Amino acid sequence: MNDSTDAKPLTGGNAAATPKGGTPKISIRGLTKVFGDKVVLDGIDLDIGEAESMLVIGGSGSGKSVLLKCILGLLHPDAGSIKVDGEEVVGLYGAELDRVRRKFGMLFQNAALFDSLPVWENVAFGLIQGQRMARDKAREIAQQKLGAVGLGEDVGLLMPAELSGGMRKRVGLARAIATEPEIIFFDEPTTGLDPIMGDVIDRLIVKCVKELGATALSITHDMASARRISDRIAMLYKGKIIWTGRTAEIDRSGNPYVDQFINGREEGPIQMQVRDL
Amino acid sequence: MPILQPIGRTFLAFLEATGRLSLFTVLSLSHCVRPPFYPRLVLRQMVEIGYYSLPVVGLTAIFTGMVLALQSYTGFARFSAESAIPNVVVVSITRELGPVLAGLMVAGRVGASMAAEIGTMRVTEQIDALDTLATNPFKYLIAPRLIAGLTMLPILVLIADIIGVFGGYVVSTQKLGFNPTSYLQNTWDFIEAQDVISGLVKAAVFGFLVTLMGCYHGYSSRGGAQGVGTATTNAVVSASILILSFNYFITELFFAR
Ligand SMILES: Nc1ncnc2c1ncn2[C@@H]1O[C@H](COP(=O)(O)OP(=O)(O)OP(=O)(O)O)[C@@H](O)[C@H]1O
Ligand SMILES: [Mg+2]
């Protein structure tokens, strides 16, 4: 793959702590989402710049996936505003919402492959249905994307039920990038992959951002991968963004929550609700 | 008054469910008639609903026709009115038993599998994935099924009518000693366009109801395997009840003058 960038971090060090000038690609203000009486997101403010790779970290169940789904309009926020290219997307529906969604690609945490379609048609779905591309051409592109995530021609003919967990994830990734969208969301792209394949996928994500100029918003628990793929990191805790900064500065954040999280220590301000056996 | 509370709550829940279903129906119908269309998917559903339901609907029809002839014979023999059997068989089958039994069988076969399939897609986020790929699930999943249900059930029922009448003919001629030619002649004389047409109208309505219930319960299912199971049960039960009640109203529309 792109072996030109050996040094870490792959993204280079020119990323600013705030997005570069102009309107941010995605701008979130006061985003609130409540399930029953449980406040999952409690007034999130976040800006993601054009062609920037943003990463959200936070404990399991802290609402990271919910945040992505709110931006995509899959969940309806209870309050707040989400602007994509300066256009408000909260409250959009029908054809208008579809038009905005064409800008996005999404890798779901559990891949969410269509189990009635073979692998290659999963990957080609956005091309065939969304862009009305001819099936032969879409199939060619699908095989090419599958190749980029390390899956051969033969895998393209399998059904999703015949794949391993890591393979499903990679097919989901190929599907997310198949239409070369402007904005790509990666929900835990490397979870369940071996370390080498994890690195391959990290490089692929970086390539999407650097070469295709896509804006990326990723979620990961793997700090090594986080450092490789992101320009900036935001930490989500108890429904709020408690820290945002450049990836290179994460070790010097001066925030005890962030320090505890990235070093994976049990002691610290974040208390896990567990009891002894 | 604590006794009023649950009543009020049930009533509100009922209103909410009715509202949600009405909205779902209107939305589904509007997507059935607006492009883009998915002819491949419609065709696949037509094969699924029409072709693969043929054996079960055919078997139901032939045994119903047979038992109808047998039962009416034992009843009518007391009044020496056996000659009415061809009439009874053809009218009962075309007006009532053909559409209702085919509808119920299809509800069990197709409605259940639709609810399970769409419900699984819902709980495994496949419907969310459709949305993010800018493909409307109403157009891609629901409209093809509704169109297929609406068009295939009348065809199924027409075939069921013929098979049912044939069942009655077999029993009457082989077991009850009717003359084959005069039995067929009688059947043909008694058959009326309105009987058949009312049955086909019923079939179209039932086909729509079955697929609508399958899609609606699947689409709104929540919470894993158990949610999908509940959706499947609800799809079959609600479709069956709707079929039986709509059957009454359509009958009244056609025949109560
Ligand atoms: N559809 C839903 N209905 C009710 N509650 C939900 C729903 N989706 C998510 N939640 C709740 O919202 C909270 C955040 O969920 P989310 O999936 O965003 O977590 P996460 O940060 O992605 O965790 P993980 O890292 O484990 O994937 C959880 O406590 C979950 O119970
Ligand atoms: Mg998650």
mmCIF file with all atom_site columns, N, CA, C and O in Angstrom, chain A residues 45-60:
data_model
loop_
_atom_site.group_PDB
_atom_site.id
_atom_site.type_symbol
_atom_site.label_atom_id
_atom_site.label_alt_id
_atom_site.label_comp_id
_atom_site.label_asym_id
_atom_site.label_entity_id
_atom_site.label_seq_id
_atom_site.pdbx_PDB_ins_code
_atom_site.Cartn_x
_atom_site.Cartn_y
_atom_site.Cartn_z
_atom_site.occupancy
_atom_site.B_iso_or_equiv
_atom_site.pdbx_formal_charge
_atom_site.auth_seq_id
_atom_site.auth_comp_id
_atom_site.auth_asym_id
_atom_site.auth_atom_id
_atom_site.pdbx_PDB_model_num
ATOM 1  N N  . ASP A 1 45 ? -20.513 20.360 21.453 1.00 0.00 ? 45 ASP A N  1
ATOM 2  C CA . ASP A 1 45 ? -20.038 21.342 20.474 1.00 0.00 ? 45 ASP A CA 1
ATOM 3  C C  . ASP A 1 45 ? -18.795 20.765 19.825 1.00 0.00 ? 45 ASP A C  1
ATOM 4  O O  . ASP A 1 45 ? -17.865 20.378 20.526 1.00 0.00 ? 45 ASP A O  1
ATOM 5  N N  . LEU A 1 46 ? -18.805 20.712 18.481 1.00 0.00 ? 46 LEU A N  1
ATOM 6  C CA . LEU A 1 46 ? -17.640 20.138 17.810 1.00 0.00 ? 46 LEU A CA 1
ATOM 7  C C  . LEU A 1 46 ? -17.585 20.671 16.384 1.00 0.00 ? 46 LEU A C  1
ATOM 8  O O  . LEU A 1 46 ? -18.595 20.736 15.701 1.00 0.00 ? 46 LEU A O  1
ATOM 9  N N  . ASP A 1 47 ? -16.370 21.079 15.973 1.00 0.00 ? 47 ASP A N  1
ATOM 10 C CA . ASP A 1 47 ? -16.164 21.499 14.587 1.00 0.00 ? 47 ASP A CA 1
ATOM 11 C C  . ASP A 1 47 ? -15.172 20.555 13.932 1.00 0.00 ? 47 ASP A C  1
ATOM 12 O O  . ASP A 1 47 ? -14.169 20.201 14.540 1.00 0.00 ? 47 ASP A O  1
ATOM 13 N N  . ILE A 1 48 ? -15.469 20.158 12.708 1.00 0.00 ? 48 ILE A N  1
ATOM 14 C CA . ILE A 1 48 ? -14.540 19.309 11.964 1.00 0.00 ? 48 ILE A CA 1
ATOM 15 C C  . ILE A 1 48 ? -14.242 20.012 10.649 1.00 0.00 ? 48 ILE A C  1
ATOM 16 O O  . ILE A 1 48 ? -15.163 20.353 9.899  1.00 0.00 ? 48 ILE A O  1
ATOM 17 N N  . GLY A 1 49 ? -12.957 20.258 10.403 1.00 0.00 ? 49 GLY A N  1
ATOM 18 C CA . GLY A 1 49 ? -12.570 21.033 9.231  1.00 0.00 ? 49 GLY A CA 1
ATOM 19 C C  . GLY A 1 49 ? -12.566 20.204 7.969  1.00 0.00 ? 49 GLY A C  1
ATOM 20 O O  . GLY A 1 49 ? -12.609 18.975 7.998  1.00 0.00 ? 49 GLY A O  1
ATOM 21 N N  . GLU A 1 50 ? -12.505 20.887 6.847  1.00 0.00 ? 50 GLU A N  1
ATOM 22 C CA . GLU A 1 50 ? -12.405 20.236 5.547  1.00 0.00 ? 50 GLU A CA 1
ATOM 23 C C  . GLU A 1 50 ? -11.126 19.408 5.489  1.00 0.00 ? 50 GLU A C  1
ATOM 24 O O  . GLU A 1 50 ? -10.052 19.868 5.897  1.00 0.00 ? 50 GLU A O  1
ATOM 25 N N  . ALA A 1 51 ? -11.251 18.180 5.001  1.00 0.00 ? 51 ALA A N  1
ATOM 26 C CA . ALA A 1 51 ? -10.098 17.282 4.823  1.00 0.00 ? 51 ALA A CA 1
ATOM 27 C C  . ALA A 1 51 ? -9.330  17.058 6.116  1.00 0.00 ? 51 ALA A C  1
ATOM 28 O O  . ALA A 1 51 ? -8.132  16.842 6.111  1.00 0.00 ? 51 ALA A O  1
ATOM 29 N N  . GLU A 1 52 ? -10.050 17.078 7.212  1.00 0.00 ? 52 GLU A N  1
ATOM 30 C CA . GLU A 1 52 ? -9.424  16.842 8.499  1.00 0.00 ? 52 GLU A CA 1
ATOM 31 C C  . GLU A 1 52 ? -9.817  15.455 8.987  1.00 0.00 ? 52 GLU A C  1
ATOM 32 O O  . GLU A 1 52 ? -10.905 14.976 8.683  1.00 0.00 ? 52 GLU A O  1
ATOM 33 N N  . SER A 1 53 ? -8.912  14.820 9.727  1.00 0.00 ? 53 SER A N  1
ATOM 34 C CA . SER A 1 53 ? -9.249  13.525 10.307 1.00 0.00 ? 53 SER A CA 1
ATOM 35 C C  . SER A 1 53 ? -9.446  13.702 11.801 1.00 0.00 ? 53 SER A C  1
ATOM 36 O O  . SER A 1 53 ? -8.509  13.925 12.549 1.00 0.00 ? 53 SER A O  1
ATOM 37 N N  . MET A 1 54 ? -10.695 13.640 12.203 1.00 0.00 ? 54 MET A N  1
ATOM 38 C CA . MET A 1 54 ? -11.060 13.869 13.596 1.00 0.00 ? 54 MET A CA 1
ATOM 39 C C  . MET A 1 54 ? -11.304 12.524 14.247 1.00 0.00 ? 54 MET A C  1
ATOM 40 O O  . MET A 1 54 ? -11.820 11.604 13.623 1.00 0.00 ? 54 MET A O  1
ATOM 41 N N  . LEU A 1 55 ? -10.970 12.424 15.504 1.00 0.00 ? 55 LEU A N  1
ATOM 42 C CA . LEU A 1 55 ? -11.171 11.171 16.215 1.00 0.00 ? 55 LEU A CA 1
ATOM 43 C C  . LEU A 1 55 ? -11.893 11.449 17.523 1.00 0.00 ? 55 LEU A C  1
ATOM 44 O O  . LEU A 1 55 ? -11.586 12.414 18.209 1.00 0.00 ? 55 LEU A O  1
ATOM 45 N N  . VAL A 1 56 ? -12.861 10.618 17.829 1.00 0.00 ? 56 VAL A N  1
ATOM 46 C CA . VAL A 1 56 ? -13.562 10.748 19.109 1.00 0.00 ? 56 VAL A CA 1
ATOM 47 C C  . VAL A 1 56 ? -13.190 9.558  19.971 1.00 0.00 ? 56 VAL A C  1
ATOM 48 O O  . VAL A 1 56 ? -13.276 8.414  19.526 1.00 0.00 ? 56 VAL A O  1
ATOM 49 N N  . ILE A 1 57 ? -12.729 9.843  21.179 1.00 0.00 ? 57 ILE A N  1
ATOM 50 C CA . ILE A 1 57 ? -12.483 8.760  22.124 1.00 0.00 ? 57 ILE A CA 1
ATOM 51 C C  . ILE A 1 57 ? -13.452 8.907  23.295 1.00 0.00 ? 57 ILE A C  1
ATOM 52 O O  . ILE A 1 57 ? -14.063 9.962  23.475 1.00 0.00 ? 57 ILE A O  1
ATOM 53 N N  . GLY A 1 58 ? -13.575 7.871  24.067 1.00 0.00 ? 58 GLY A N  1
ATOM 54 C CA . GLY A 1 58 ? -14.480 7.913  25.212 1.00 0.00 ? 58 GLY A CA 1
ATOM 55 C C  . GLY A 1 58 ? -14.813 6.499  25.629 1.00 0.00 ? 58 GLY A C  1
ATOM 56 O O  . GLY A 1 58 ? -14.660 5.562  24.846 1.00 0.00 ? 58 GLY A O  1
ATOM 57 N N  . GLY A 1 59 ? -15.270 6.365  26.855 1.00 0.00 ? 59 GLY A N  1
ATOM 58 C CA . GLY A 1 59 ? -15.541 5.043  27.407 1.00 0.00 ? 59 GLY A CA 1
ATOM 59 C C  . GLY A 1 59 ? -16.619 4.310  26.629 1.00 0.00 ? 59 GLY A C  1
ATOM 60 O O  . GLY A 1 59 ? -17.379 4.908  25.861 1.00 0.00 ? 59 GLY A O  1
ATOM 61 N N  . SER A 1 60 ? -16.671 3.018  26.834 1.00 0.00 ? 60 SER A N  1
ATOM 62 C CA . SER A 1 60 ? -17.708 2.212  26.215 1.00 0.00 ? 60 SER A CA 1
ATOM 63 C C  . SER A 1 60 ? -19.075 2.675  26.729 1.00 0.00 ? 60 SER A C  1
ATOM 64 O O  . SER A 1 60 ? -19.259 2.835  27.928 1.00 0.00 ? 60 SER A O  1
#
